[in-house]
Amino acid sequence: MDADQQQRQVVCLEFFSGIGGLHYGLLESGVGGRVAMSWDMNENANAVYSHNFGRRPSNKAIDYLTAQDIDMHRADCWLLSPPCQPYTRGGNYRDCDDPRARGLLRLLDLLPRVAHRPTHVFVENVMNFENSRSRVALVTALGGLGFEIVECLVSPVQFGIPNSRLRYFLAARCRWAEPRAGRERGALDDGDDGARAAWAAENSQRTAAYLARGRAAVHTSWPFGPAAATAAGAEIALRPLRDYIDPACDADPALRVPAADIAKRRRPGLDIVTPASRCTATFTKAYGSSHLLGSGSLLQTAREPSAGGGAPQTETAVAAEAAGPERLLGLGLRFFSPDEVARLHHFPQALEFPACTTQRQRLQLLGNSLNVHVVAQLLRHVLFSASAWGEY
């Protein structure tokens, strides 16, 4: 963060705000930022956001935003978590052709046109975004405006959090501002035009060279540079799930996995964990539904007699699945509660869901969310770290 920004709060705009994961990450990062405006079309997400932050995001479609909508806030930083479906198998990898990508593409269209451009941009999305045409458009737009870029794939397990949620992140900072920035267009002379042309040509060459690196430009480990060395050094020992779960939830019938759903599954592959386990699978928006495979981990609550009254063993769960549905039913499988999933995503304890939301809706919203701690570390040690840039 430069000296000027250290003297005042960083003003942020939050696009695709969901239940506020990026906002919470900003608060945890300690960089001194504030969110001036948020946008999301999901009214359930907006109800949760409003309940916790006291201000409801705008439900105006981002692909219909204007430069005036953005300029009025004079924001320094854009925080984005665009829909991931265009870059997933479930969304048929339609990429830029998916209507859900329009919001991101609209922002890229507006970026060179706004009078008050951000100096920092942060983007979160699903793994595989790094292989997309949308990513090329994103890097091209930012690079063409003089932004330096850091991209990475980071998972909570790299911070000792027992949840696998590998996600794509981009941090960008404007290093080479447009020569005529802040001037009236009518006041430009030939020298200004020449300087701008040289600036644009250099940005184009620099961006082309960056894109030519392909996936090699995307960092796949953390820490990925000296500036971030303290971010995870003391946190790499994965914690057991018992630090995140509430034993009282074992008796909640609403969390019990229906026997019918266990019996009807057609293939193995359930991710069954115990309180002693040190990792869980990614929780998706399908978690808590009848789609048990690939939507997230199930918690084994029953104890095996052979375990001598100790904690259930994952090996027992694996053997039980191989033995068939009858054996699985004896494991007392349940879903993680919304509060437990929120803890694994490192939302603050103060997070509350309004009474108007159902358990299913809460799990869907969390499945569409992100890990707050990971975002906070990237904001603190990369995006707003004065020493991070130029090292990657």
Short mmCIF file of C-alpha atoms in Angstrom, two decimals:
data_model
loop_
_atom_site.label_atom_id
_atom_site.label_comp_id
_atom_site.label_asym_id
_atom_site.label_seq_id
_atom_site.Cartn_x
_atom_site.Cartn_y
_atom_site.Cartn_z
CA MET A 1 0.00 0.00 0.00
CA ASP A 2 1.43 3.39 -0.94
CA ALA A 3 1.89 6.25 1.54
CA ASP A 4 -1.19 8.12 0.33
CA GLN A 5 -3.45 5.13 0.89
CA GLN A 6 -1.94 4.56 4.32
CA GLN A 7 -3.23 8.02 5.28
CA ARG A 8 -6.85 7.15 4.45
CA GLN A 9 -9.15 4.19 4.17
CA VAL A 10 -9.02 2.18 0.98
CA VAL A 11 -12.46 2.51 -0.63
CA CYS A 12 -13.64 -0.78 -2.11
CA LEU A 13 -16.46 -1.92 -4.37
CA GLU A 14 -17.67 -5.49 -3.92
CA PHE A 15 -19.07 -7.20 -7.01
CA PHE A 16 -20.97 -10.53 -6.75
CA SER A 17 -20.94 -10.02 -2.98
CA GLY A 18 -22.80 -13.18 -1.89
CA ILE A 19 -23.00 -13.36 1.89
CA GLY A 20 -20.02 -11.04 2.31
CA GLY A 21 -16.98 -13.31 2.15
CA LEU A 22 -14.82 -10.71 0.42
CA HIS A 23 -16.02 -8.04 2.86
CA TYR A 24 -15.12 -10.23 5.83
CA GLY A 25 -11.75 -11.01 4.23
CA LEU A 26 -11.08 -7.29 3.89
CA LEU A 27 -11.90 -6.76 7.56
CA GLU A 28 -9.70 -9.65 8.70
CA SER A 29 -6.81 -8.48 6.52
CA GLY A 30 -6.38 -5.33 8.59
CA VAL A 31 -5.48 -3.20 5.57
CA GLY A 32 -7.86 -0.45 6.65
CA GLY A 33 -10.37 -0.71 3.86
CA ARG A 34 -14.10 -0.09 3.74
CA VAL A 35 -16.73 -1.34 1.32
CA ALA A 36 -18.63 1.59 -0.21
CA MET A 37 -21.05 -0.48 -2.30
CA SER A 38 -21.91 -4.12 -3.02
CA TRP A 39 -23.85 -5.80 -5.81
CA ASP A 40 -25.53 -9.22 -5.99
CA MET A 41 -28.75 -10.49 -7.56
CA ASN A 42 -29.34 -13.36 -5.12
CA GLU A 43 -31.93 -12.10 -2.65
CA ASN A 44 -31.21 -14.85 -0.12
CA ALA A 45 -27.55 -13.82 -0.12
CA ASN A 46 -28.55 -10.17 0.17
CA ALA A 47 -30.75 -10.98 3.17
CA VAL A 48 -27.78 -12.58 4.95
CA TYR A 49 -25.48 -9.71 3.97
CA SER A 50 -27.96 -7.12 5.21
CA HIS A 51 -28.52 -9.03 8.47
CA ASN A 52 -24.79 -8.95 9.25
CA PHE A 53 -23.59 -5.65 7.77
CA GLY A 54 -26.72 -3.54 8.19
CA ARG A 55 -26.78 -2.56 4.53
CA ARG A 56 -28.41 -4.47 1.69
CA PRO A 57 -26.41 -4.89 -1.55
CA SER A 58 -27.89 -3.55 -4.75
CA ASN A 59 -29.61 -6.22 -6.82
CA LYS A 60 -28.98 -4.37 -10.07
CA ALA A 61 -27.52 -6.78 -12.62
CA ILE A 62 -23.80 -6.11 -12.93
CA ASP A 63 -23.98 -6.49 -16.70
CA TYR A 64 -26.22 -3.38 -16.69
CA LEU A 65 -23.99 -1.19 -14.53
CA THR A 66 -22.83 2.11 -15.99
CA ALA A 67 -19.63 4.06 -15.53
CA GLN A 68 -21.64 6.55 -13.48
CA ASP A 69 -22.76 3.78 -11.09
CA ILE A 70 -19.11 3.08 -10.35
CA ASP A 71 -17.55 6.55 -10.52
CA MET A 72 -19.87 7.96 -7.86
CA HIS A 73 -18.01 5.93 -5.21
CA ARG A 74 -14.46 6.96 -6.24
CA ALA A 75 -13.23 3.51 -5.30
CA ASP A 76 -9.58 2.50 -5.04
CA CYS A 77 -10.18 -1.24 -5.11
CA TRP A 78 -12.53 -3.63 -6.90
CA LEU A 79 -13.26 -6.97 -5.20
CA LEU A 80 -14.82 -9.58 -7.48
CA SER A 81 -16.13 -13.13 -7.01
CA PRO A 82 -17.89 -13.80 -10.34
CA PRO A 83 -20.13 -16.86 -10.90
CA CYS A 84 -18.04 -19.99 -11.28
CA GLN A 85 -20.50 -22.06 -13.35
CA PRO A 86 -19.13 -20.94 -16.75
CA TYR A 87 -15.82 -22.61 -15.85
CA THR A 88 -17.11 -25.91 -14.44
CA ARG A 89 -18.23 -29.24 -15.83
CA GLY A 90 -21.72 -28.60 -14.50
CA GLY A 91 -21.83 -25.42 -16.58
CA ASN A 92 -20.48 -27.25 -19.64
CA TYR A 93 -17.36 -25.05 -19.62
CA ARG A 94 -19.16 -22.45 -21.74
CA ASP A 95 -16.80 -19.73 -20.54
CA CYS A 96 -17.50 -16.35 -22.16
CA ASP A 97 -20.52 -17.81 -23.98
CA ASP A 98 -22.32 -18.47 -20.69
CA PRO A 99 -24.78 -15.68 -19.77
CA ARG A 100 -23.43 -15.83 -16.22
CA ALA A 101 -20.07 -14.50 -17.48
CA ARG A 102 -21.66 -11.27 -18.69
CA GLY A 103 -21.20 -9.46 -15.39
CA LEU A 104 -17.44 -9.99 -15.38
CA LEU A 105 -17.14 -9.06 -19.05
CA ARG A 106 -19.18 -5.91 -18.43
CA LEU A 107 -16.79 -4.80 -15.70
CA LEU A 108 -13.84 -5.37 -18.02
CA ASP A 109 -15.61 -3.22 -20.60
CA LEU A 110 -16.18 -0.47 -18.04
CA LEU A 111 -12.67 -0.52 -16.56
CA PRO A 112 -11.00 1.71 -19.20
CA ARG A 113 -14.07 3.96 -19.40
CA VAL A 114 -14.57 4.96 -15.77
CA ALA A 115 -13.19 8.35 -14.78
CA HIS A 116 -11.95 7.04 -11.43
CA ARG A 117 -10.13 3.80 -12.13
CA PRO A 118 -9.26 1.48 -9.27
CA THR A 119 -5.61 1.12 -8.33
CA HIS A 120 -6.15 -2.42 -7.00
CA VAL A 121 -8.26 -5.34 -8.27
CA PHE A 122 -8.86 -8.70 -6.58
CA VAL A 123 -10.65 -11.64 -8.22
CA GLU A 124 -11.69 -15.05 -6.84
CA ASN A 125 -13.03 -17.93 -8.87
CA VAL A 126 -13.07 -21.69 -9.23
CA MET A 127 -10.03 -23.69 -10.29
CA ASN A 128 -10.03 -23.95 -14.11
CA PHE A 129 -10.72 -20.24 -14.51
CA GLU A 130 -6.99 -20.00 -15.20
CA ASN A 131 -7.59 -21.99 -18.41
CA SER A 132 -10.47 -19.85 -19.63
CA ARG A 133 -10.95 -17.18 -22.27
CA SER A 134 -12.43 -15.04 -19.50
CA ARG A 135 -9.08 -15.12 -17.73
CA VAL A 136 -7.32 -14.02 -20.92
CA ALA A 137 -9.81 -11.16 -21.24
CA LEU A 138 -9.26 -10.22 -17.58
CA VAL A 139 -5.46 -10.20 -17.83
CA THR A 140 -5.57 -8.37 -21.16
CA ALA A 141 -7.85 -5.65 -19.79
CA LEU A 142 -5.79 -5.13 -16.64
CA GLY A 143 -2.42 -5.39 -18.34
CA GLY A 144 -3.48 -2.94 -21.02
CA LEU A 145 -4.17 -0.34 -18.34
CA GLY A 146 -0.80 -0.69 -16.64
CA PHE A 147 -1.66 -3.24 -13.95
CA GLU A 148 0.91 -5.68 -12.63
CA ILE A 149 -0.64 -9.07 -11.93
CA VAL A 150 -0.13 -11.98 -9.54
CA GLU A 151 -2.22 -15.14 -10.05
CA CYS A 152 -2.32 -18.20 -7.82
CA LEU A 153 -4.21 -21.35 -6.91
CA VAL A 154 -4.60 -21.53 -3.14
CA SER A 155 -6.46 -23.90 -0.80
CA PRO A 156 -7.35 -23.52 2.90
CA VAL A 157 -5.34 -26.67 3.66
CA GLN A 158 -2.22 -24.60 2.97
CA PHE A 159 -3.14 -22.61 6.09
CA GLY A 160 -3.84 -25.58 8.35
CA ILE A 161 -7.60 -25.42 7.77
CA PRO A 162 -9.08 -28.93 7.32
CA ASN A 163 -11.02 -28.14 4.16
CA SER A 164 -9.93 -28.65 0.58
CA ARG A 165 -11.18 -25.73 -1.50
CA LEU A 166 -8.64 -24.98 -4.22
CA ARG A 167 -9.49 -21.67 -5.82
CA TYR A 168 -8.09 -19.26 -8.38
CA PHE A 169 -7.10 -15.80 -7.21
CA LEU A 170 -5.83 -12.75 -9.05
CA ALA A 171 -4.31 -9.70 -7.40
CA ALA A 172 -3.56 -6.69 -9.60
CA ARG A 173 -2.05 -3.32 -8.81
CA CYS A 174 -1.69 -0.37 -11.17
CA ARG A 175 2.05 0.18 -11.57
CA TRP A 176 2.14 2.22 -14.77
CA ALA A 177 -0.66 4.78 -14.75
CA GLU A 178 -1.97 6.27 -17.97
CA PRO A 179 -0.02 9.49 -18.76
CA ARG A 180 -3.19 11.54 -19.25
CA ALA A 181 -4.96 10.18 -16.18
CA GLY A 182 -6.75 12.99 -14.37
CA ARG A 183 -6.43 15.47 -17.24
CA GLU A 184 -9.14 16.98 -19.39
CA ARG A 185 -9.20 15.37 -22.82
CA GLY A 186 -9.33 18.77 -24.50
CA ALA A 187 -6.10 19.84 -22.83
CA LEU A 188 -3.99 17.13 -24.42
CA ASP A 189 -1.24 18.12 -26.80
CA ASP A 190 0.79 16.04 -29.23
CA GLY A 191 3.28 15.19 -26.51
CA ASP A 192 0.53 13.77 -24.35
CA ASP A 193 -0.76 11.65 -27.22
CA GLY A 194 2.73 10.37 -27.91
CA ALA A 195 3.30 9.48 -24.28
CA ARG A 196 -0.02 7.65 -24.14
CA ALA A 197 0.75 5.72 -27.33
CA ALA A 198 4.10 4.64 -25.92
CA TRP A 199 2.43 3.66 -22.65
CA ALA A 200 -0.20 1.58 -24.46
CA ALA A 201 2.40 -0.14 -26.65
CA GLU A 202 4.57 -1.03 -23.67
CA ASN A 203 1.58 -2.38 -21.75
CA SER A 204 0.56 -4.48 -24.76
CA GLN A 205 4.02 -5.99 -25.07
CA ARG A 206 4.27 -6.65 -21.35
CA THR A 207 0.83 -8.30 -21.26
CA ALA A 208 1.52 -10.46 -24.32
CA ALA A 209 4.74 -11.69 -22.72
CA TYR A 210 2.88 -12.50 -19.51
CA LEU A 211 0.12 -14.42 -21.30
CA ALA A 212 2.71 -16.31 -23.33
CA ARG A 213 3.86 -17.94 -20.09
CA GLY A 214 0.53 -19.79 -19.96
CA ARG A 215 -0.17 -21.70 -16.77
CA ALA A 216 3.42 -21.18 -15.66
CA ALA A 217 2.37 -17.65 -14.68
CA VAL A 218 -0.07 -19.04 -12.10
CA HIS A 219 1.54 -19.83 -8.74
CA THR A 220 0.48 -23.19 -7.32
CA SER A 221 1.99 -23.13 -3.84
CA TRP A 222 1.97 -20.90 -0.78
CA PRO A 223 3.99 -19.09 0.31
CA PHE A 224 5.09 -18.14 -3.20
CA GLY A 225 7.48 -15.37 -2.37
CA PRO A 226 9.53 -13.85 0.47
CA ALA A 227 6.90 -11.20 1.18
CA ALA A 228 4.37 -13.90 2.03
CA ALA A 229 6.71 -16.10 4.02
CA THR A 230 5.06 -15.30 7.34
CA ALA A 231 1.52 -15.85 6.09
CA ALA A 232 1.34 -19.57 6.71
CA GLY A 233 4.58 -20.57 8.36
CA ALA A 234 3.05 -21.32 11.76
CA GLU A 235 -0.23 -22.68 10.42
CA ILE A 236 0.74 -25.59 8.19
CA ALA A 237 -0.21 -28.32 10.71
CA LEU A 238 -3.75 -29.31 9.76
CA ARG A 239 -6.18 -29.07 12.66
CA PRO A 240 -8.64 -31.87 13.44
CA LEU A 241 -12.29 -31.43 12.59
CA ARG A 242 -13.24 -31.60 16.25
CA ASP A 243 -12.01 -28.00 16.47
CA TYR A 244 -14.77 -26.98 14.06
CA ILE A 245 -17.76 -29.22 14.75
CA ASP A 246 -20.51 -28.97 17.34
CA PRO A 247 -21.22 -32.38 18.98
CA ALA A 248 -24.77 -31.22 19.76
CA CYS A 249 -25.49 -31.31 16.03
CA ASP A 250 -25.16 -35.12 16.09
CA ALA A 251 -28.66 -35.29 17.57
CA ASP A 252 -30.25 -32.91 15.05
CA PRO A 253 -32.59 -34.97 12.85
CA ALA A 254 -32.53 -32.27 10.17
CA LEU A 255 -28.84 -32.99 9.60
CA ARG A 256 -29.17 -36.77 9.36
CA VAL A 257 -28.46 -38.15 5.88
CA PRO A 258 -31.71 -39.82 4.75
CA ALA A 259 -31.46 -43.60 4.55
CA ALA A 260 -33.19 -43.50 1.17
CA ASP A 261 -30.46 -41.29 -0.28
CA ILE A 262 -27.77 -43.65 0.99
CA ALA A 263 -29.57 -46.69 -0.38
CA LYS A 264 -30.17 -45.29 -3.86
CA ARG A 265 -26.64 -44.20 -4.64
CA ARG A 266 -25.34 -46.01 -7.71
CA ARG A 267 -21.60 -45.85 -7.17
CA PRO A 268 -19.09 -45.52 -4.32
CA GLY A 269 -17.25 -42.34 -3.55
CA LEU A 270 -18.85 -40.80 -0.48
CA ASP A 271 -16.40 -38.62 1.40
CA ILE A 272 -16.87 -39.78 4.99
CA VAL A 273 -14.92 -38.11 7.78
CA THR A 274 -14.75 -38.30 11.56
CA PRO A 275 -14.02 -35.74 14.28
CA ALA A 276 -10.39 -36.90 14.19
CA SER A 277 -10.06 -36.32 10.44
CA ARG A 278 -7.86 -33.49 9.25
CA CYS A 279 -9.45 -32.66 5.92
CA THR A 280 -12.87 -32.32 4.33
CA ALA A 281 -13.91 -32.16 0.70
CA THR A 282 -15.10 -28.98 -0.98
CA PHE A 283 -18.63 -28.03 0.03
CA THR A 284 -20.68 -27.09 -3.04
CA LYS A 285 -24.09 -25.48 -3.40
CA ALA A 286 -25.58 -29.01 -3.76
CA TYR A 287 -24.49 -29.93 -0.23
CA GLY A 288 -27.33 -30.98 2.03
CA SER A 289 -29.42 -32.26 -0.88
CA SER A 290 -29.91 -35.79 -2.19
CA HIS A 291 -26.77 -35.37 -4.34
CA LEU A 292 -24.33 -36.96 -1.92
CA LEU A 293 -21.42 -37.65 -4.26
CA GLY A 294 -19.06 -34.77 -4.87
CA SER A 295 -21.00 -32.17 -2.91
CA GLY A 296 -19.02 -32.29 0.34
CA SER A 297 -18.02 -34.49 3.27
CA LEU A 298 -20.39 -36.45 5.51
CA LEU A 299 -19.62 -36.77 9.21
CA GLN A 300 -19.61 -40.21 10.84
CA THR A 301 -21.14 -39.95 14.31
CA ALA A 302 -21.49 -43.62 15.34
CA ARG A 303 -18.72 -45.45 17.15
CA GLU A 304 -17.62 -48.93 16.17
CA PRO A 305 -17.46 -51.49 19.01
CA SER A 306 -14.02 -52.55 17.82
CA ALA A 307 -12.75 -49.05 18.41
CA GLY A 308 -12.99 -49.54 22.17
CA GLY A 309 -15.20 -46.52 22.63
CA GLY A 310 -12.70 -44.27 20.90
CA ALA A 311 -13.27 -42.00 17.97
CA PRO A 312 -14.62 -43.55 14.77
CA GLN A 313 -11.98 -44.39 12.21
CA THR A 314 -12.07 -43.31 8.58
CA GLU A 315 -10.88 -46.77 7.59
CA THR A 316 -14.07 -48.17 9.10
CA ALA A 317 -16.11 -45.82 6.95
CA VAL A 318 -14.27 -46.91 3.80
CA ALA A 319 -14.86 -50.55 4.63
CA ALA A 320 -18.50 -49.82 5.41
CA GLU A 321 -19.10 -48.24 2.03
CA ALA A 322 -17.53 -51.23 0.32
CA ALA A 323 -19.82 -53.53 2.33
CA GLY A 324 -22.97 -51.80 1.10
CA PRO A 325 -25.77 -49.46 2.21
CA GLU A 326 -26.72 -51.49 5.28
CA ARG A 327 -23.30 -51.04 6.81
CA LEU A 328 -23.23 -47.36 5.90
CA LEU A 329 -26.51 -46.80 7.71
CA GLY A 330 -24.81 -47.92 10.90
CA LEU A 331 -22.28 -45.10 10.76
CA GLY A 332 -24.79 -42.42 11.74
CA LEU A 333 -23.89 -40.16 8.84
CA ARG A 334 -24.93 -36.54 9.02
CA PHE A 335 -24.37 -33.35 7.11
CA PHE A 336 -22.25 -30.58 8.55
CA SER A 337 -24.46 -27.79 9.84
CA PRO A 338 -24.40 -24.34 8.21
CA ASP A 339 -22.55 -22.98 11.25
CA GLU A 340 -19.93 -25.74 10.98
CA VAL A 341 -19.39 -25.11 7.27
CA ALA A 342 -19.11 -21.39 8.01
CA ARG A 343 -16.41 -22.15 10.60
CA LEU A 344 -14.48 -24.24 8.07
CA HIS A 345 -14.73 -21.29 5.68
CA HIS A 346 -13.43 -19.11 8.54
CA PHE A 347 -16.33 -16.71 8.64
CA PRO A 348 -16.32 -14.88 11.98
CA GLN A 349 -18.28 -16.32 14.88
CA ALA A 350 -20.54 -13.27 14.67
CA LEU A 351 -21.95 -14.39 11.30
CA GLU A 352 -25.68 -15.03 11.61
CA PHE A 353 -28.29 -16.30 9.19
CA PRO A 354 -31.65 -14.54 9.34
CA ALA A 355 -34.67 -16.62 10.29
CA CYS A 356 -36.12 -16.17 6.80
CA THR A 357 -33.46 -18.52 5.37
CA THR A 358 -33.78 -22.30 5.51
CA GLN A 359 -31.01 -24.77 6.30
CA ARG A 360 -30.87 -25.77 2.64
CA GLN A 361 -30.56 -22.16 1.52
CA ARG A 362 -27.81 -21.49 4.05
CA LEU A 363 -25.79 -24.46 2.81
CA GLN A 364 -26.30 -23.35 -0.79
CA LEU A 365 -25.03 -19.88 0.02
CA LEU A 366 -21.98 -21.25 1.82
CA GLY A 367 -21.30 -23.60 -1.09
CA ASN A 368 -21.17 -20.56 -3.34
CA SER A 369 -18.92 -18.66 -0.95
CA LEU A 370 -15.18 -18.61 -0.24
CA ASN A 371 -12.67 -19.00 2.57
CA VAL A 372 -12.39 -15.72 4.44
CA HIS A 373 -8.95 -16.45 5.92
CA VAL A 374 -7.40 -17.22 2.54
CA VAL A 375 -8.77 -13.96 1.12
CA ALA A 376 -7.46 -12.01 4.11
CA GLN A 377 -3.96 -13.43 3.70
CA LEU A 378 -3.86 -12.61 0.00
CA LEU A 379 -5.09 -9.06 0.59
CA ARG A 380 -2.61 -8.49 3.40
CA HIS A 381 0.48 -10.19 2.02
CA VAL A 382 0.06 -9.69 -1.71
CA LEU A 383 -2.46 -7.11 -2.97
CA PHE A 384 -1.73 -4.44 -0.35
CA SER A 385 1.84 -5.43 0.51
CA ALA A 386 4.30 -2.77 -0.58
CA SER A 387 7.14 -5.30 -0.64
CA ALA A 388 5.35 -8.04 -2.58
CA TRP A 389 5.37 -6.52 -6.04
CA GLY A 390 8.25 -7.15 -8.37
CA GLU A 391 9.23 -10.36 -6.57
CA TYR A 392 7.19 -12.82 -8.60
#
